[in-house]
Short mmCIF file of C-alpha atoms in Angstrom, two decimals:
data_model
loop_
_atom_site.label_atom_id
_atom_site.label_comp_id
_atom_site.label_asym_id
_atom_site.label_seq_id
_atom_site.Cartn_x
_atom_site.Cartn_y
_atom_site.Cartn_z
CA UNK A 8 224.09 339.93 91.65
CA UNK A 9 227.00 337.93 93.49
CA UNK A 10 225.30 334.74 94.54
CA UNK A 11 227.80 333.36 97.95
CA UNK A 12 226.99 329.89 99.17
CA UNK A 13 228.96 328.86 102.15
CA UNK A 14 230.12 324.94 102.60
CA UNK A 15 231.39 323.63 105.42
CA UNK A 16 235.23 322.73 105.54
CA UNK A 17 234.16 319.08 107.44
CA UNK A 18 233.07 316.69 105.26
CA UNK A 19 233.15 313.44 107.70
CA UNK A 20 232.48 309.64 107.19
CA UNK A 21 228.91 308.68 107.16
CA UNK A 22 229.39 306.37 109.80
CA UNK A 23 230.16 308.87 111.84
CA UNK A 24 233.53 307.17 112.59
CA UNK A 25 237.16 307.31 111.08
CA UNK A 26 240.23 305.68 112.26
CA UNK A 27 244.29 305.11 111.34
CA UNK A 28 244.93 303.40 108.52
CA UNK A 29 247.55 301.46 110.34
CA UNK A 30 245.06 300.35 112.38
CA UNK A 31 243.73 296.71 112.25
CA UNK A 32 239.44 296.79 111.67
CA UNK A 33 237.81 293.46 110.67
CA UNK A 34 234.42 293.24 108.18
CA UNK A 35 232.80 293.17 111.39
CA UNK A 36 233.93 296.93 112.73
CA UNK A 37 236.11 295.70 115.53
CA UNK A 38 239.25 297.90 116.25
CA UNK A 39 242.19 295.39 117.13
CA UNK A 40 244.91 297.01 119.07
CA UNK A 41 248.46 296.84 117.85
CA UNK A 42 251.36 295.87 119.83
CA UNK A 43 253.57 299.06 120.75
CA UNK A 44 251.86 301.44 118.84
CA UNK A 45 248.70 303.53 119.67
CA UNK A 46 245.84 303.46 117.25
CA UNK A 47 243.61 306.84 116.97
CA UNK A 48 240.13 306.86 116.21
CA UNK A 49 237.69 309.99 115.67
CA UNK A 50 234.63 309.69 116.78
CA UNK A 51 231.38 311.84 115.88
CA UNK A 52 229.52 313.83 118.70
CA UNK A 53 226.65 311.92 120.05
CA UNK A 54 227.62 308.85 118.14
CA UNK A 55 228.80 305.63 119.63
CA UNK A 56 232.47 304.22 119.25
CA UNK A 57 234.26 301.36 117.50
CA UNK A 58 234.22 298.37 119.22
CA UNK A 59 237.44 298.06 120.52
CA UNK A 60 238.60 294.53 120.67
CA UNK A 61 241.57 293.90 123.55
CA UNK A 62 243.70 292.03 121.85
CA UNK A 63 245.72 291.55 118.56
CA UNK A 64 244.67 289.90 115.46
CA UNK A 65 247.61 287.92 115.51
CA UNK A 66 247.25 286.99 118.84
CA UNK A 67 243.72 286.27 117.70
CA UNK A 68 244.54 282.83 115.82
CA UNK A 69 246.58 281.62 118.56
CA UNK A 70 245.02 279.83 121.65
CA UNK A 71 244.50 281.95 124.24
CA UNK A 72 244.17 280.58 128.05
CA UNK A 73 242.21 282.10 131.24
CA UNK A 74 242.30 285.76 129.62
CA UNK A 75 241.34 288.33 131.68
CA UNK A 76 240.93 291.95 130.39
CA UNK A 77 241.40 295.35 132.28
CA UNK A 78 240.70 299.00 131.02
CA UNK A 79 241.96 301.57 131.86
CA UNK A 80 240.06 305.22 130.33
CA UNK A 81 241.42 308.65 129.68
CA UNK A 82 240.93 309.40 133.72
CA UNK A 83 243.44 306.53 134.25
CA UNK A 84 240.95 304.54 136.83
CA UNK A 85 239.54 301.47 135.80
CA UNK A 86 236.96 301.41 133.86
CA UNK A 87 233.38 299.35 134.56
CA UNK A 88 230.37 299.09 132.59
CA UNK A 89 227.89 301.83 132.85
CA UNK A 90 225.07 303.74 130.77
CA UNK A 91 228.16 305.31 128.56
CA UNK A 92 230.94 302.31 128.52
CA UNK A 93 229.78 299.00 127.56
CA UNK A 94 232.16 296.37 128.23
CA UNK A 95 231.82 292.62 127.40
CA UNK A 96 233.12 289.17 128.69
CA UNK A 97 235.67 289.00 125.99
CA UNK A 98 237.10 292.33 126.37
CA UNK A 99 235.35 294.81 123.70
CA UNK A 100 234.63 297.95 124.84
CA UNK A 101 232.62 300.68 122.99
CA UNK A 102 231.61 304.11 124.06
CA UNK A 103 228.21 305.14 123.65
CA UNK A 104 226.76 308.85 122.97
CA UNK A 105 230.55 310.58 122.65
CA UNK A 106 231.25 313.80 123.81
CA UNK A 107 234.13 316.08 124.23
CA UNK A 108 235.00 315.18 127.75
CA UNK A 109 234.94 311.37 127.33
CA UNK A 110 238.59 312.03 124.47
CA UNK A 111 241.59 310.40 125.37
CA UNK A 112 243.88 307.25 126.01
CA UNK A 113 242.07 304.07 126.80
CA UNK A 114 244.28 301.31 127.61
CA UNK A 115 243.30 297.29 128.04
CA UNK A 116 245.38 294.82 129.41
CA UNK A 117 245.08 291.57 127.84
CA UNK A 118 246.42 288.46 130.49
CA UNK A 119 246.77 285.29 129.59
CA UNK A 120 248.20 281.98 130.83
CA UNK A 121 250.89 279.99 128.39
CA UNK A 122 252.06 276.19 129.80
CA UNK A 123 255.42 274.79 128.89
CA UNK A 124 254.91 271.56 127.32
CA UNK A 125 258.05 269.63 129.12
CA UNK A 126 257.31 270.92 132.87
CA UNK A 127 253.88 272.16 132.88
CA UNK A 128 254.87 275.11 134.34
CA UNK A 129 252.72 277.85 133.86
CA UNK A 130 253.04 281.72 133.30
CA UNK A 131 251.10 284.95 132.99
CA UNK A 132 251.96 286.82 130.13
CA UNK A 133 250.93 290.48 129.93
CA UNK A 134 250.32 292.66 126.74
CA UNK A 135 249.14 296.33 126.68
CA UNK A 136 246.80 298.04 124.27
CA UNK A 137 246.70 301.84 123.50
CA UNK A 138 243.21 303.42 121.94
CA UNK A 139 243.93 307.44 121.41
CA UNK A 140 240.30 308.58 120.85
CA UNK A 141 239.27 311.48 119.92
CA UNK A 142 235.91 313.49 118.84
CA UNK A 143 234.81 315.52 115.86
CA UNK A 144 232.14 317.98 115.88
CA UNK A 145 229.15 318.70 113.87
CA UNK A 146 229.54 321.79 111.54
CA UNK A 147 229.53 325.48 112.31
CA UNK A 148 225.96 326.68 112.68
CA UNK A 149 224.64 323.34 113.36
CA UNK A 150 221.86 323.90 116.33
CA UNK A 151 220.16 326.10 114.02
CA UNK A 152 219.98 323.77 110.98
CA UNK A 153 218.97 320.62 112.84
CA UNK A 154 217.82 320.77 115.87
CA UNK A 155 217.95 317.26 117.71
CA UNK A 156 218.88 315.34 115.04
CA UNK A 157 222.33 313.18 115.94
CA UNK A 158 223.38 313.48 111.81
CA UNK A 159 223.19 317.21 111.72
CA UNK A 160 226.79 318.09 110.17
CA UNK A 161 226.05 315.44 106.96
CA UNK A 162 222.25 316.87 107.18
CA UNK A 163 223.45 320.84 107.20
CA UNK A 164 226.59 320.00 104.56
CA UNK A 165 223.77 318.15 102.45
CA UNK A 166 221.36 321.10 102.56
CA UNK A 167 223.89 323.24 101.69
CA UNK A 168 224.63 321.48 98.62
CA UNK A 169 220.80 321.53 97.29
CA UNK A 170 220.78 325.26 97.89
CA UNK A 171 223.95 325.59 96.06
CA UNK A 172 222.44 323.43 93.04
CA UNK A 173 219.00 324.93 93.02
CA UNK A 174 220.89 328.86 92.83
CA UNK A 175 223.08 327.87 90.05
CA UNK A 176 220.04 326.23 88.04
CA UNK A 177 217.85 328.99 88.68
CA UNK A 178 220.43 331.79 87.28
CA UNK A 179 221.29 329.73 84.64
CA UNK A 180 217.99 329.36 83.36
CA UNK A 181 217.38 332.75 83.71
CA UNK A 182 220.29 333.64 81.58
CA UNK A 183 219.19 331.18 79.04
CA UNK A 184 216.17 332.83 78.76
CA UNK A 185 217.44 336.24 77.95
CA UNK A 186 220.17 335.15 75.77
CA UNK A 187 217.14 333.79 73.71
CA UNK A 188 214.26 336.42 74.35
CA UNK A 189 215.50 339.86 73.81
CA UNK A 190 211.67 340.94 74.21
CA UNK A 191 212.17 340.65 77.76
CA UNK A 192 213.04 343.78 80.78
CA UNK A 193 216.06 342.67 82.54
CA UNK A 194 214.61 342.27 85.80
CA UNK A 195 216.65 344.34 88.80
CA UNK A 196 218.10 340.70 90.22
CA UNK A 197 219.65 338.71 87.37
CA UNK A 198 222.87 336.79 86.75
CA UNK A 199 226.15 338.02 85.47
CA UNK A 200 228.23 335.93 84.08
CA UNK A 201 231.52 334.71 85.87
CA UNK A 202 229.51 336.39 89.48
CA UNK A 203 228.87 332.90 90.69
CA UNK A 204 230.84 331.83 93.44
CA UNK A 205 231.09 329.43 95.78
CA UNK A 206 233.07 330.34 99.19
CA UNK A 207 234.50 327.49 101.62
CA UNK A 208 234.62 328.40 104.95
CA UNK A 209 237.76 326.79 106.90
CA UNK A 210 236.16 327.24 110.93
CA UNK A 211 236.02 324.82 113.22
CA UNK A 212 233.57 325.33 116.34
CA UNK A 213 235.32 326.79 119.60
CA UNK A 214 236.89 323.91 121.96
CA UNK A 215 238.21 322.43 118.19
CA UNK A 216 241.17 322.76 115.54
CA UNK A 217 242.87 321.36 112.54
CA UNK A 218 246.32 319.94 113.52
CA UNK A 219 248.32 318.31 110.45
CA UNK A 220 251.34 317.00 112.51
CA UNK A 221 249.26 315.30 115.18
CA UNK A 222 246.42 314.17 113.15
CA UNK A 223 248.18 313.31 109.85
CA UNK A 224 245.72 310.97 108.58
CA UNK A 225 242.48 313.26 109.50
CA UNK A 226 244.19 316.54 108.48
CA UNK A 227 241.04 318.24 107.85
CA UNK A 228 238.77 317.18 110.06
CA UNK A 229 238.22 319.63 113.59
CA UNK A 230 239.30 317.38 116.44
CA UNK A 231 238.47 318.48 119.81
CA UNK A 232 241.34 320.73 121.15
CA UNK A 233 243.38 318.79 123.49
CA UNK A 234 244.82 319.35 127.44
CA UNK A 235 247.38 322.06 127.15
CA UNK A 236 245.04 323.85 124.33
CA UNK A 237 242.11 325.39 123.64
CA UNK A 238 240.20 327.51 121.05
CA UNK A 239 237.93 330.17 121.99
CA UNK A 240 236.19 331.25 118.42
CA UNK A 241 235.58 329.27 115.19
CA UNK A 242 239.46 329.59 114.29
CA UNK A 243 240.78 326.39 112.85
CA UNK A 244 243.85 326.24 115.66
CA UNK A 245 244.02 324.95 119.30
CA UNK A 246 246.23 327.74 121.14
CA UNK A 247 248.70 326.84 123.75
CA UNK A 248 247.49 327.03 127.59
CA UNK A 249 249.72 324.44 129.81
CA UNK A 250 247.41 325.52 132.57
CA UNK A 251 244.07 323.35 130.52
CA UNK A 252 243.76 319.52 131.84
CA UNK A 253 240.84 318.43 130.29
CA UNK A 254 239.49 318.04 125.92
CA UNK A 255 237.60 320.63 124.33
CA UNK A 256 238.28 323.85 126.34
CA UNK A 257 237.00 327.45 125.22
CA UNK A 258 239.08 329.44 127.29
CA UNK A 259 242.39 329.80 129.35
CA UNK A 260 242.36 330.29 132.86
#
């Protein structure tokens, strides 16, 4: 008997959050913006974000006067705290309860005031933070496996992985048995040597893909399919569709 056990391709970080290497993230978790160049994150379904700090860590051991911090989300209005963005005093923002629709750029603002020691004279200096966000989904099959629960793909990829153990022990042991008891019947379901496999699936769930080029440093993880794409089936690429304006479509107008 051929014995298939499938695995999911999307094995993700068990805090249900990855992010650029590039990027700048303290002991505590913060996300630190960098200067000129965007830092992506990838975010779990249903799990909150990063804190996202607006400002630099260099910038951070300076002194900083009157700052004043403005966001900007993927919708490019301002954004204000609410039951899904919390936003402090001090400019960290996190994003609670992810979902597809809530992907994108989210910029802050940092201004500050710096005084010229010989006149006095003051001046605001601006500095602009990019945050590329985007989300990764649970693994294929998922509703059925786990119902509510909010660690489903790490609960479904671990369950897999038991099943997978506990077939492999059991036909080994069997085997071992007969190798050593030729009283025995061979029963009508038994193992044959080198019939053992063990399949992974490469899918993605529709709305997501794999795309090396833009997401070099998560290269296997599904990322929700972004405007301009979108992925209808469990196929691991986002198709073209310039008509699509929003994350995670299913289907081209």
């Amino acid at each position: 008997m051929r014995a298939w056990v499938l695995l999911s391709a999307v094995l993700w970080y068990l805090t249900g959050v990855g992010w650029q290497r590039n990027s700048e993230r303290t002991e505590k978790g913060f996300i630190y913006g960098k200067p000129g160049h965007p830092v992506k994150l990838y975010v779990k379904l249903h799990h909150n974000s990063p804190i996202l700090v607006c400002m630099d860590l260099k910038r951070t051991e300076k002194e900083t006067v009157d700052p004043t911090y403005l966001w900007v989300g993927p919708n490019e209005k301002p954004l204000t705290g609410n039951n899904k963005i919390n936003i402090t005093k001090t400019g960290k923002l996190m994003v609670k309860d992810f979902l597809e629709p809530l992907s994108g750029l989210y910029t802050c603002t940092l201004s500050y005031k710096t005084v010229k020691a010989e006149t006095q004279e003051e001046k605001v200096v601006k500095q602009r933070y990019d945050f590329m966000i985007f989300v990764n989904p649970f693994a294929p099959g998922w509703k059925g496996k786990c119902n509510e629960s909010v660690d489903c793909q790490d609960n479904t990829n671990h369950n897999i992985l038991q099943a997978r153990n506990r077939i492999e022990e059991f036909f080994q042991s069997q085997a071992y048995i007969f190798n050593h008891d030729f009283n025995k019947t061979l029963p009508a379901m038994h193992f044959v040597d080198h019939s053992f496999q063990i399949v992974r699936i490469d899918s993605c769930r529709p709305g997501f893909g794999k795309n090396e080029g833009l997401h070099s440093n998560c290269a296997t993880c599904c990322v929700v399919c972004g405007p301009g794409t979108f992925s209808p089936d469990v196929d691991v690429t986002c198709q073209t569709c310039v008509s699509i304006q929003i994350y995670g479509a299913t289907s081209c107008p």
